[in-house]
Amino acid sequence: MKLVTAIIKPARLDAVKTAVLAAGVEGATVTDVRGFGRQKGKKEVYRGTVYEPDLLQKIRIEIAVEDADVEQVVEAIRAAARSGEIGDGKIFITPLDDVLRIRTGERGTTAL
Amino acid sequence: MKLVTAIIKPARLDAVKTAVLAAGVEGATVTDVRGFGRQKGKKEVYRGTVYEPDLLQKIRIEIAVEDADVEQVVEAIRAAARSGEIGDGKIFITPLDDVLRIRTGERGTTAL
Amino acid sequence: MKLVTAIIKPARLDAVKTAVLAAGVEGATVTDVRGFGRQKGKKEVYRGTVYEPDLLQKIRIEIAVEDADVEQVVEAIRAAARSGEIGDGKIFITPLDDVLRIRTGERGTTAL
Amino acid sequence: MTLKSALAAFGAVSFAVFAAPAFAQDAAAPPAPADDATIFVFNTMLFLIGGMVVMFMAAGFCMLEVGLVRTKNAATICVKNLALYSVAGLMFWLLGYNLLYGVEDGGFIGSFAVWGADDAATQSRDGLRAALDEGTGYASGSDWFFQMVFVATAASIVSGTLAERIRLWPFLAFVAVLTGVIYPIQASWEWGGGWLNAEWYANLFGAEFSDFAGSTLVHATGGFAALVGALALGPRTGKYSENGAVRPMPGSSLPLATLGTFILWLGWFGFNGGSQLALGTISDAIDVSTIFINTNIAAAAGVMAAMAATQMLFGKVDLTVALNGAIGGLVSITAEPLAPAIWQAAMIGAVGGIIVTLTVPVLDALKIDDVVGAIPAHLFCGAWGTLIVPFSNADASYVAQAVGLLSIGLFVTTMSAIVWFALKFAVGVRASAEDEAVGLDVAELGLEAYPEFAVR
Amino acid sequence: MTLKSALAAFGAVSFAVFAAPAFAQDAAAPPAPADDATIFVFNTMLFLIGGMVVMFMAAGFCMLEVGLVRTKNAATICVKNLALYSVAGLMFWLLGYNLLYGVEDGGFIGSFAVWGADDAATQSRDGLRAALDEGTGYASGSDWFFQMVFVATAASIVSGTLAERIRLWPFLAFVAVLTGVIYPIQASWEWGGGWLNAEWYANLFGAEFSDFAGSTLVHATGGFAALVGALALGPRTGKYSENGAVRPMPGSSLPLATLGTFILWLGWFGFNGGSQLALGTISDAIDVSTIFINTNIAAAAGVMAAMAATQMLFGKVDLTVALNGAIGGLVSITAEPLAPAIWQAAMIGAVGGIIVTLTVPVLDALKIDDVVGAIPAHLFCGAWGTLIVPFSNADASYVAQAVGLLSIGLFVTTMSAIVWFALKFAVGVRASAEDEAVGLDVAELGLEAYPEFAVR
Amino acid sequence: MTLKSALAAFGAVSFAVFAAPAFAQDAAAPPAPADDATIFVFNTMLFLIGGMVVMFMAAGFCMLEVGLVRTKNAATICVKNLALYSVAGLMFWLLGYNLLYGVEDGGFIGSFAVWGADDAATQSRDGLRAALDEGTGYASGSDWFFQMVFVATAASIVSGTLAERIRLWPFLAFVAVLTGVIYPIQASWEWGGGWLNAEWYANLFGAEFSDFAGSTLVHATGGFAALVGALALGPRTGKYSENGAVRPMPGSSLPLATLGTFILWLGWFGFNGGSQLALGTISDAIDVSTIFINTNIAAAAGVMAAMAATQMLFGKVDLTVALNGAIGGLVSITAEPLAPAIWQAAMIGAVGGIIVTLTVPVLDALKIDDVVGAIPAHLFCGAWGTLIVPFSNADASYVAQAVGLLSIGLFVTTMSAIVWFALKFAVGVRASAEDEAVGLDVAELGLEAYPEFAVR
Ligand SMILES: Nc1ncnc2c1ncn2[C@@H]1O[C@H](COP(=O)(O)OP(=O)(O)O)[C@@H](O)[C@H]1O
Ligand SMILES: Nc1ncnc2c1ncn2[C@@H]1O[C@H](COP(=O)(O)OP(=O)(O)O)[C@@H](O)[C@H]1O
Ligand SMILES: Nc1ncnc2c1ncn2[C@@H]1O[C@H](COP(=O)(O)OP(=O)(O)O)[C@@H](O)[C@H]1O
């Protein structure tokens, strides 16, 4: 199993959620995060002072998936999260040794 | 070493904390997250409109543990987090290559 | 590739950010978290009741790095985050199978 | 002083000050009235103190609205409320007041002239007496101040309905026209002594139109302007999906919305009480007290009715509807806060609370997106309050009320439509979908209302 | 006008208006009083303006409480405060007023009758004069309004103590009984001219009971009802662990709590100042001014004393206790805001601030869970303020004060206990543990107070 | 009553009450004034009601400041505002009032004496008349109350500028000196009838110094004290980097800041209107009305000017500057809210709004860290308002205004510097860098303002 973790723009959350559900994902966990990278903040003026916000609002989505589904899910996220502008974000794929469903105690892919 | 990451119901945080401490864990990191899965939000009415909240409040607990302790910690979390209802959450076990304690620079299991 | 995840004190965020940028990192994702461990909360009095806050504010920084850069980045974080007091935090190093840049679809280290 | 001059002086005094107790031997006679200067000061104080609390309603609307919008539009709604109160004051000085009160008896529109204080009439003894008899025995500036804060109220209503999607400057342009032109013209028909008060009107419809403190003139007017604006702008992106589902966009801070409602409730004592326009006599003091009570009871009944109705209809009390219920009760009693017996005031207010509860979902069903529920509370309850006046006031007529309401509705709707669509085609009124998505605060103001708070 | 009629008129005038300066030649005589109609209006204004700011205290309590509860119960406390003010107004009309003021001299309970305005007495010259002499020369409605907002205050106290665990409708049921029955009956004993003012009482205990603006009648009464409620309900789940540890549950928005305190402080000028019940004479105007000063100084001293005490006892200033200190100072001076010299007012208020600081932890030690510190501020300081009246007012007696306080305490405690336990067994008053865990906002109202804010 | 005594009485009456209409036969004569007791009550009410809303400005400043600081210092700013209002009240009683009003004509400092109410002068008919003629016909306590709330305003200004880095107790020590000594002494020069009102001054500089409601005496004084404090303390850590970059530290709750501004706007009606010091005559009532209008128009113009200026200069409307613009407009009109025509008031206020917009960045360029923009709004606009008085008031002189402003500036600056540096060396005024980093709430109070909210 793999853990697919995507960092996306907040405005894309709804679209990504819809896309991964369509791709067969049954659950996901969402965190509000901030990020920095190539994308720069829009210059803003606050009380006459020009500045650039350095940390931008992002959303982190974590999805545990079976190995077989990884590419499909990654592609669903990519397509839904993409606006084509710098700052669209990243998808990280990391190994997942095991999963347990707390309610039933099931382990492995059946627990997803 | 492993990273044990549990997604649980917010009301269970205290119980889980107590349980893992009892199981010998010395530290953990907690994040406020939202999740979706099989559990559906309770139908609510807001200003006459019926709706179902789609993202539910969850708590994410990350605990780095020695390989030998994994099962014990997982079991402690499972027992403490379980209410028996859908939405009790998941526990993910992922590989952890190394740990460093910032204060001392120690690495590996001694840094836990 | 590796995912380097540091749990640090909030006051050190700026310093760590500067340090990792200097170490060649191009992006990172930041989350507000709470943690417990050896560090105990300062005793506080609220309305005459003495108590110890059990969960302390921490910052979690996640950085995806090439294998070759791991030690350099870890060292940059360690140096910048260190105050020498208990509670300075941890750095976790976990395997990262793959990365995708959403905007371009690039995979692997070029996507970092 | 000779006896003669003393007596001459005395005679004048007894006329001026003690006119009423001519049969002063009679202990059962009404009490001697206060002297004219005193009455003048009392009347002026009523306007100034009443005006102060009505002015504070600007803060009330601001808090109610900022509590009911989402965080990403909260700073913008603050700017709008601050600016609309400012614009209203400036426009009512430059244009509004004389358009309203410069109207001829039975007329349709006042004069185009900048307002200036004029207290010449009350500077002589007889002039003052005459002014008191006509009901204008107060400092002219206090009257202007009191009327001005009313105008601002009408504008506040619009800002609530159109929140989260209207651009700042076009909104303020509309407010300028509303407060400088539209509001004053229709108000002149009634409060300026225009055609809704004409004899022919009374003959035709059974009575003059009657709107004590402005259920129609202020609240329905604001509500009509808001309704047309909502139609011109369309709903917030994502509010209504094609399949008919309504997406709730819950208010970001119900405590601030509650605070706003309490401030409005407070202000309403000035709004309705001050509309007595006089406080210098025993009977005026009694009337103002009655108005306070009816105003309060109507609001209380509106709250309880909305709470009971939401409990029964939705299975839970809805705080936001209860807040609207308070406003609904207050608006309902505003057309006639003096005549009703307390139980009538309670009933009028309770119906207002129920109207709000029932019509909030109706607007959603019609895909009319009213962010804070201002149309139900101000337009629908304003209409209800206007139409029910004859229930407690025998001098009013149901037909006359309906005709007046419809006339004003037609005028305000037409005028608003012209202005909204003119703005729409000239400069555009609606924020872009992208600006709406990131929120108007960042898009239009380049800042956040709650920059440090993590927002979901 | 003939000389004769002029003189006749004049004679009457000099009696009516210039009764005092019979020796008018004497420049050192007291100034002529204002005429009766003027006094009537002044008195009415005192009630209306005072009543308005006391009404606004409903917002103050709401903000104080919403700032001191946790986010998950914030919307519920808003509903409760909005509804309790509404219920208080309705019940005081239907039952309360006449239970309070319909009491016979020296009696124990008033009459069961819906209140209605009655201004017949002041419509004749002699009637008005008599009313002024008796201290009832004002619009009857203004009096009702002023008394009504006092009742709401008592109910607000209860809502703060019992927050975060009491169910909405049972709470409102209690409020209805408190404001319609319990409060009016005990208040009739004193303000209605009942037995605490009887001659036998004065003979027995050295003086009549004395409670100028309600340290006991309003604040301790609310506090007693809250205390019994807290005992009936029990503490919030998790507040006290078996090992005696107290878990702090910090208030979610100290800025709103601070705002609420400032609003209460403002309202207290109306609360105490308006309790002079008259403003039409020079001496009343001076007295009201004195009351303002003493009220303000007591609050200021309460704040500084609480700050100093928390600094010394806990090593840090505790804002929430300082807020309670302001209220404690205000409640302490409420029983007698007129008689004290300023230094006495400062001392009385400072002790109030210290009482609050010392007793907040005591309640916790007793596992009595008072969410906002209302029992220390209203009950304990109310008792202190009542008992200390003779310190500044020579006409009061320590024994009479104690007996009055205890009598009212006994009555309110007993009645409240009956109602709380009746409600407990009939419908249940306490939210389920699960509802408490998710918070009453989601559990009872199905919404969140701050839905977009990430909450830890 | 015999004819003779009747006439005698009458004669006295006509002198006392009807002095003005000696030619009472003439219908064109001015109206008879209200009787003296009535005037006394009106005047007292002006102070009490005006004082109440000015008192509420303490809440306004608190909300404005709490909305403009970061969350981690929000509770501390609440404590400071609560405490400074308390300290101001206590110090003005113990020292301030008599230092201010105990000054000799043309003097430089009043007397050191605790204040106590003294209403002996107005207890006789002639005494009252004389008091009214001198402009002191009111309850002495009402005057104290009104003046006291002004002092608190000056202190509030300081707390805003120095937020987020000053320690609590040293700040309060400064406030005690400011409100007990510095403010009263300089105010005695003008409002106490001191040297700025002396004949030699008028002869030398063309007119007496003129500051109706305190653009200089209250606002610039607070601003000077704040400026010196900002220099003594230095900027917040991290605010200015060596390379000249300014780091914005956005206010944490713009809705609360907006609420605060509305409250201040409301309070300003009391501030400026009450400074008429009398309301008992027709002309006073007219004047107070004029003051209300000019005050409101200046604020409105300040808002619109600041909005337009930020739009043009920065490409976006800045809400926080618009809020400062309202305050800037209000402060600007405070030196002379009565004389200007409305268009003049609008212009004076608009310039105030522009001053604020332009000088906020200037302070940053100078690395003077003024957290809430109090120095631009209160000091710079206070100076502007003071200097522009002769524009509308022909009795004032530009030179006299400048000399007065500079004198007071010099005095306040010097005294403040002495106190700040004394405190700095004696106990330290500045929080440690570490305390600043974690925030003063946790460091000094051991609690958080918003403990449950996740903060970025
Ligand atoms: N090396 C990295 N490690 C972790 N997160 C990263 C990394 N690089 C970028 N991110 C996250 O991805 C977001 C977008 O990255 P950015 O470089 O701005 O644009 P793009 O995704 O188009 O390359 C950042 O805001 C950050 O949250
Ligand atoms: N595939 C998944 N990947 C990541 N998180 C998941 C996944 N499935 C569920 N979750 C998380 O676990 C929570 C509970 O899952 P849910 O399916 O509702 O109930 P259960 O745990 O009983 O199976 C979700 O709210 C979500 O946060
Ligand atoms: N085993 C662990 N797993 C995950 N996070 C941990 C673990 N131990 C500590 N942490 C995180 O690191 C933070 C600091 O740890 P602590 O033991 O207090 O001090 P130190 O870093 O000096 O050892 C904790 O607050 C927690 O967020």
PDB file of N, CA and C in Angstrom, chain A residues 16 22 48 51 62 64-65 86 91 104:
ATOM      1  N   VAL A  16     -10.795  18.148  -6.239  1.00  0.00           N
ATOM      2  CA  VAL A  16      -9.970  16.975  -5.980  1.00  0.00           C
ATOM      3  C   VAL A  16     -10.770  15.912  -5.242  1.00  0.00           C
ATOM      4  N   ALA A  22     -14.449   9.669  -7.459  1.00  0.00           N
ATOM      5  CA  ALA A  22     -14.757   9.052  -8.747  1.00  0.00           C
ATOM      6  C   ALA A  22     -13.731   7.978  -9.099  1.00  0.00           C
ATOM      7  N   GLY A  48       0.247  51.103   3.908  1.00  0.00           N
ATOM      8  CA  GLY A  48       1.297  51.813   3.190  1.00  0.00           C
ATOM      9  C   GLY A  48       2.598  51.059   3.033  1.00  0.00           C
ATOM     10  N   TYR A  51       4.571  44.491   0.929  1.00  0.00           N
ATOM     11  CA  TYR A  51       5.204  43.269   1.400  1.00  0.00           C
ATOM     12  C   TYR A  51       4.706  42.104   0.578  1.00  0.00           C
ATOM     13  N   GLU A  62      -4.294  13.470   2.370  1.00  0.00           N
ATOM     14  CA  GLU A  62      -3.604  12.185   2.521  1.00  0.00           C
ATOM     15  C   GLU A  62      -4.575  11.071   2.168  1.00  0.00           C
ATOM     16  N   ALA A  64      -4.691   6.858   1.690  1.00  0.00           N
ATOM     17  CA  ALA A  64      -4.058   5.527   1.685  1.00  0.00           C
ATOM     18  C   ALA A  64      -4.682   4.710   0.565  1.00  0.00           C
ATOM     19  N   VAL A  65      -3.849   4.175  -0.304  1.00  0.00           N
ATOM     20  CA  VAL A  65      -4.405   3.404  -1.432  1.00  0.00           C
ATOM     21  C   VAL A  65      -3.645   2.092  -1.631  1.00  0.00           C
ATOM     22  N   ILE A  86       2.081  28.383 -11.422  1.00  0.00           N
ATOM     23  CA  ILE A  86       3.048  28.026 -10.395  1.00  0.00           C
ATOM     24  C   ILE A  86       2.344  27.974  -9.041  1.00  0.00           C
ATOM     25  N   ILE A  91       2.546  16.060  -5.408  1.00  0.00           N
ATOM     26  CA  ILE A  91       1.995  14.824  -4.862  1.00  0.00           C
ATOM     27  C   ILE A  91       3.166  13.968  -4.415  1.00  0.00           C
ATOM     28  N   THR A 104     -13.124  -1.986  13.538  1.00  0.00           N
ATOM     29  CA  THR A 104     -13.220  -3.438  13.391  1.00  0.00           C
ATOM     30  C   THR A 104     -11.930  -4.158  13.708  1.00  0.00           C
TER      31      THR A 104
END
